[in-house]
Amino acid sequence: MAKTIKDMRPVYVIGIGLDRYQRYSERSYIEFGLIAIRAALADAGIPWPEIESFYLGTAMMGMGPGRAMIKHLGATGIPITQVENASASGSTSFRQACLDVASGLTDISMAAGVDKPALIPRADGGSPGDLIGKMLAPVHHFALLADQYREQYGVTPEQLAAVAVKNHSNGSKNPFAQRQKIRTLEEVMAPPYLSGPLNRLHCCPIGEGAAAVIVASEDAMERLKLPTKRSIRVMASASRSERLYEPGENWDVALTRETTEQAYREAGITANQLDVVELHDAFTIEEIIYTEAMGLSEEGNGGRDIAAGEFDIGGRCALSPSGGLLSMGHPIGPTGVGQIAEVVRQLRGEAGDRQQPGANTGLTHMVGIGAVCLVHILQCA
Amino acid sequence: MKKPIFRLDNGTPRLLGTECKSCQHRWFPALSFGCERCGAHGEELIDREFNGTGRLLSRVEVAEETGSYTLAMIQLDDGPVLGGIIEDPDTPSAGDRLEAFGTTIDDKPGIRFRRCSG
Ligand SMILES: [Zn+2]
């Protein structure tokens, strides 16, 4: 009988570290990758030799960038695996590290993400050809989805823009965010538009950055006398790929719904227990449709609920308190790991002026083109 | 050399796709690796020509330096969903009937969509 992560040994996040996401620079990935890794070790209060396996989420760095980076921490000979799963690379590296600990292969593992993806085509993609198959540049795909959603449910341009206003406001309080500027509704609705009603503030910035988290077993936490109140339990790890959906069915929504439902079942929780959610808001419309797919809003009400402030910090559930991909940024490899870091910070009560009060249960969600979806659920120990 | 994705039959566009004989799933453009629905491959997959008529699902205006255009997702009557560019003096809205028509794009034959004439 197949098991879920909760049927195996309990896994806890014991350390988190980030380097601020930013525009492409001349820095080496080794430099800022090590900043995030050393920050995670310092946060956990353990030295590098305690790490027994290392997973690196990276999509744009070519072959084998892991050891060239971590050898500078002292080469201990541990297994290193690069994980490429498009935008979900970091989330997948986290899942692999959790599975090592849950299965008993290791007591302490690290998942990191690092990328310098500035050389990929910009989000606006370029002009489509004469006639195209289903694959469109993401900005056009999501602008078309926004139009379809508007037809079905009547979402207003103001509601769509409210997502970007909220997430930029959250990101303005996050020292690790690429965009730290508050934006007004007028700015988010102003031309020039890249596609349909979407200007650049409706689209996430793709830059460079690094994130790292450390996961551990109860054995390791006892041996190292780590404080349990700063340790956050991993309750579920769900990973799925697209099926073939019926014509006209929204496959972005369907994939997220299936993966999230699986995670809820594994964790034994329902959507209304979530206090914080970090989701894949690469484009504003995504936050609206995923909010509904996750059961946080009724179908067709996502835009209205977000615009009404229900998902602000201090609302019934804080959506993208880090600023999300829209404001914190989306450096690809690190993004999913950075989501874990934010939810852990929130559940520890260490998120400062972007703290969701009383946060006890959180969820992270990434989709990757290709197309995959990963959902993790975390809870205070 | 890229395979053509359409041909003009006395000026009427025919879209070149694939049908699975095992489960009748159809897709565009043509790809003969295997059926996404049932996994059938080889001789189970046959070339199919689809009519360029269908229904508009969604559309957006895209403004670029070289000019603006209307991009649309279209549900073909023959099954597949595809993206295309609309050229019509009155921009159609969701649910409207569309048809493909042959035109010249960058000195090469191409296809655009417009409201159904009939
Ligand atoms: Zn088939």
PDB file of N, CA and C in Angstrom, chain A residues 310-347:
ATOM      1  N   GLU A 310     -10.359  40.381   1.933  1.00  0.00           N
ATOM      2  CA  GLU A 310     -10.456  39.159   2.748  1.00  0.00           C
ATOM      3  C   GLU A 310      -9.144  38.395   2.831  1.00  0.00           C
ATOM      4  N   PHE A 311      -8.262  38.629   1.830  1.00  0.00           N
ATOM      5  CA  PHE A 311      -6.997  37.890   1.807  1.00  0.00           C
ATOM      6  C   PHE A 311      -5.787  38.795   2.039  1.00  0.00           C
ATOM      7  N   ASP A 312      -6.058  39.981   2.605  1.00  0.00           N
ATOM      8  CA  ASP A 312      -4.955  40.841   3.049  1.00  0.00           C
ATOM      9  C   ASP A 312      -4.327  40.226   4.295  1.00  0.00           C
ATOM     10  N   ILE A 313      -3.128  40.670   4.649  1.00  0.00           N
ATOM     11  CA  ILE A 313      -2.570  40.323   5.961  1.00  0.00           C
ATOM     12  C   ILE A 313      -3.532  40.884   7.007  1.00  0.00           C
ATOM     13  N   GLY A 314      -3.963  40.023   7.921  1.00  0.00           N
ATOM     14  CA  GLY A 314      -4.976  40.416   8.892  1.00  0.00           C
ATOM     15  C   GLY A 314      -6.372  39.985   8.489  1.00  0.00           C
ATOM     16  N   GLY A 315      -6.534  39.548   7.238  1.00  0.00           N
ATOM     17  CA  GLY A 315      -7.821  39.026   6.774  1.00  0.00           C
ATOM     18  C   GLY A 315      -7.985  37.569   7.182  1.00  0.00           C
ATOM     19  N   ARG A 316      -8.983  36.888   6.581  1.00  0.00           N
ATOM     20  CA  ARG A 316      -9.260  35.514   7.037  1.00  0.00           C
ATOM     21  C   ARG A 316      -8.145  34.554   6.675  1.00  0.00           C
ATOM     22  N   CYS A 317      -7.403  34.852   5.614  1.00  0.00           N
ATOM     23  CA  CYS A 317      -6.227  34.073   5.244  1.00  0.00           C
ATOM     24  C   CYS A 317      -5.319  35.012   4.455  1.00  0.00           C
ATOM     25  N   ALA A 318      -4.049  35.090   4.830  1.00  0.00           N
ATOM     26  CA  ALA A 318      -3.132  35.990   4.114  1.00  0.00           C
ATOM     27  C   ALA A 318      -2.647  35.288   2.858  1.00  0.00           C
ATOM     28  N   LEU A 319      -3.000  35.883   1.696  1.00  0.00           N
ATOM     29  CA  LEU A 319      -2.568  35.322   0.412  1.00  0.00           C
ATOM     30  C   LEU A 319      -1.323  36.070  -0.044  1.00  0.00           C
ATOM     31  N   SER A 320      -0.263  35.316  -0.316  1.00  0.00           N
ATOM     32  CA  SER A 320       0.999  35.884  -0.796  1.00  0.00           C
ATOM     33  C   SER A 320       1.527  36.985   0.127  1.00  0.00           C
ATOM     34  N   PRO A 321       1.649  36.693   1.441  1.00  0.00           N
ATOM     35  CA  PRO A 321       2.151  37.736   2.357  1.00  0.00           C
ATOM     36  C   PRO A 321       3.586  38.163   2.044  1.00  0.00           C
ATOM     37  N   SER A 322       4.351  37.324   1.353  1.00  0.00           N
ATOM     38  CA  SER A 322       5.725  37.691   0.962  1.00  0.00           C
ATOM     39  C   SER A 322       5.734  38.755  -0.125  1.00  0.00           C
ATOM     40  N   GLY A 323       4.559  38.944  -0.754  1.00  0.00           N
ATOM     41  CA  GLY A 323       4.495  39.746  -1.981  1.00  0.00           C
ATOM     42  C   GLY A 323       4.244  38.851  -3.184  1.00  0.00           C
ATOM     43  N   GLY A 324       4.442  37.546  -2.954  1.00  0.00           N
ATOM     44  CA  GLY A 324       4.178  36.590  -4.036  1.00  0.00           C
ATOM     45  C   GLY A 324       5.174  36.731  -5.173  1.00  0.00           C
ATOM     46  N   LEU A 325       4.918  35.984  -6.220  1.00  0.00           N
ATOM     47  CA  LEU A 325       5.794  36.077  -7.393  1.00  0.00           C
ATOM     48  C   LEU A 325       5.722  37.484  -7.991  1.00  0.00           C
ATOM     49  N   LEU A 326       4.545  38.115  -7.873  1.00  0.00           N
ATOM     50  CA  LEU A 326       4.344  39.437  -8.469  1.00  0.00           C
ATOM     51  C   LEU A 326       5.275  40.486  -7.877  1.00  0.00           C
ATOM     52  N   SER A 327       5.542  40.400  -6.576  1.00  0.00           N
ATOM     53  CA  SER A 327       6.329  41.447  -5.938  1.00  0.00           C
ATOM     54  C   SER A 327       7.648  40.914  -5.371  1.00  0.00           C
ATOM     55  N   MET A 328       7.599  39.777  -4.668  1.00  0.00           N
ATOM     56  CA  MET A 328       8.860  39.202  -4.188  1.00  0.00           C
ATOM     57  C   MET A 328       9.721  38.785  -5.380  1.00  0.00           C
ATOM     58  N   GLY A 329       9.066  38.316  -6.446  1.00  0.00           N
ATOM     59  CA  GLY A 329       9.780  37.974  -7.668  1.00  0.00           C
ATOM     60  C   GLY A 329       9.787  36.485  -7.928  1.00  0.00           C
ATOM     61  N   HIS A 330      10.234  36.146  -9.134  1.00  0.00           N
ATOM     62  CA  HIS A 330      10.212  34.742  -9.553  1.00  0.00           C
ATOM     63  C   HIS A 330      11.522  34.389 -10.262  1.00  0.00           C
ATOM     64  N   PRO A 331      12.576  34.154  -9.454  1.00  0.00           N
ATOM     65  CA  PRO A 331      13.855  33.770 -10.065  1.00  0.00           C
ATOM     66  C   PRO A 331      13.905  32.298 -10.490  1.00  0.00           C
ATOM     67  N   ILE A 332      12.756  31.649 -10.593  1.00  0.00           N
ATOM     68  CA  ILE A 332      12.571  30.259 -11.062  1.00  0.00           C
ATOM     69  C   ILE A 332      13.054  29.239 -10.018  1.00  0.00           C
ATOM     70  N   GLY A 333      14.307  28.882 -10.026  1.00  0.00           N
ATOM     71  CA  GLY A 333      14.793  27.838  -9.101  1.00  0.00           C
ATOM     72  C   GLY A 333      14.503  28.123  -7.625  1.00  0.00           C
ATOM     73  N   PRO A 334      14.788  29.314  -7.140  1.00  0.00           N
ATOM     74  CA  PRO A 334      14.575  29.599  -5.716  1.00  0.00           C
ATOM     75  C   PRO A 334      13.116  29.777  -5.309  1.00  0.00           C
ATOM     76  N   THR A 335      12.221  30.059  -6.244  1.00  0.00           N
ATOM     77  CA  THR A 335      10.890  30.565  -5.877  1.00  0.00           C
ATOM     78  C   THR A 335      10.141  29.638  -4.929  1.00  0.00           C
ATOM     79  N   GLY A 336      10.090  28.350  -5.245  1.00  0.00           N
ATOM     80  CA  GLY A 336       9.347  27.415  -4.401  1.00  0.00           C
ATOM     81  C   GLY A 336       9.968  27.258  -3.019  1.00  0.00           C
ATOM     82  N   VAL A 337      11.294  27.356  -2.936  1.00  0.00           N
ATOM     83  CA  VAL A 337      11.980  27.279  -1.641  1.00  0.00           C
ATOM     84  C   VAL A 337      11.705  28.551  -0.840  1.00  0.00           C
ATOM     85  N   GLY A 338      11.684  29.684  -1.522  1.00  0.00           N
ATOM     86  CA  GLY A 338      11.380  30.951  -0.865  1.00  0.00           C
ATOM     87  C   GLY A 338       9.969  30.971  -0.295  1.00  0.00           C
ATOM     88  N   GLN A 339       9.027  30.311  -0.977  1.00  0.00           N
ATOM     89  CA  GLN A 339       7.656  30.202  -0.443  1.00  0.00           C
ATOM     90  C   GLN A 339       7.659  29.457   0.891  1.00  0.00           C
ATOM     91  N   ILE A 340       8.420  28.348   0.956  1.00  0.00           N
ATOM     92  CA  ILE A 340       8.511  27.580   2.210  1.00  0.00           C
ATOM     93  C   ILE A 340       9.088  28.481   3.308  1.00  0.00           C
ATOM     94  N   ALA A 341      10.137  29.238   2.965  1.00  0.00           N
ATOM     95  CA  ALA A 341      10.769  30.125   3.947  1.00  0.00           C
ATOM     96  C   ALA A 341       9.750  31.133   4.484  1.00  0.00           C
ATOM     97  N   GLU A 342       8.920  31.688   3.597  1.00  0.00           N
ATOM     98  CA  GLU A 342       7.929  32.682   4.040  1.00  0.00           C
ATOM     99  C   GLU A 342       6.876  32.051   4.954  1.00  0.00           C
ATOM    100  N   VAL A 343       6.370  30.883   4.565  1.00  0.00           N
ATOM    101  CA  VAL A 343       5.329  30.256   5.387  1.00  0.00           C
ATOM    102  C   VAL A 343       5.914  29.860   6.752  1.00  0.00           C
ATOM    103  N   VAL A 344       7.140  29.359   6.769  1.00  0.00           N
ATOM    104  CA  VAL A 344       7.782  29.014   8.048  1.00  0.00           C
ATOM    105  C   VAL A 344       7.929  30.268   8.914  1.00  0.00           C
ATOM    106  N   ARG A 345       8.374  31.354   8.307  1.00  0.00           N
ATOM    107  CA  ARG A 345       8.530  32.608   9.059  1.00  0.00           C
ATOM    108  C   ARG A 345       7.193  33.056   9.651  1.00  0.00           C
ATOM    109  N   GLN A 346       6.139  32.926   8.855  1.00  0.00           N
ATOM    110  CA  GLN A 346       4.798  33.304   9.325  1.00  0.00           C
ATOM    111  C   GLN A 346       4.342  32.403  10.469  1.00  0.00           C
ATOM    112  N   LEU A 347       4.543  31.083  10.326  1.00  0.00           N
ATOM    113  CA  LEU A 347       4.052  30.151  11.344  1.00  0.00           C
ATOM    114  C   LEU A 347       4.863  30.255  12.635  1.00  0.00           C
TER     115      LEU A 347
END
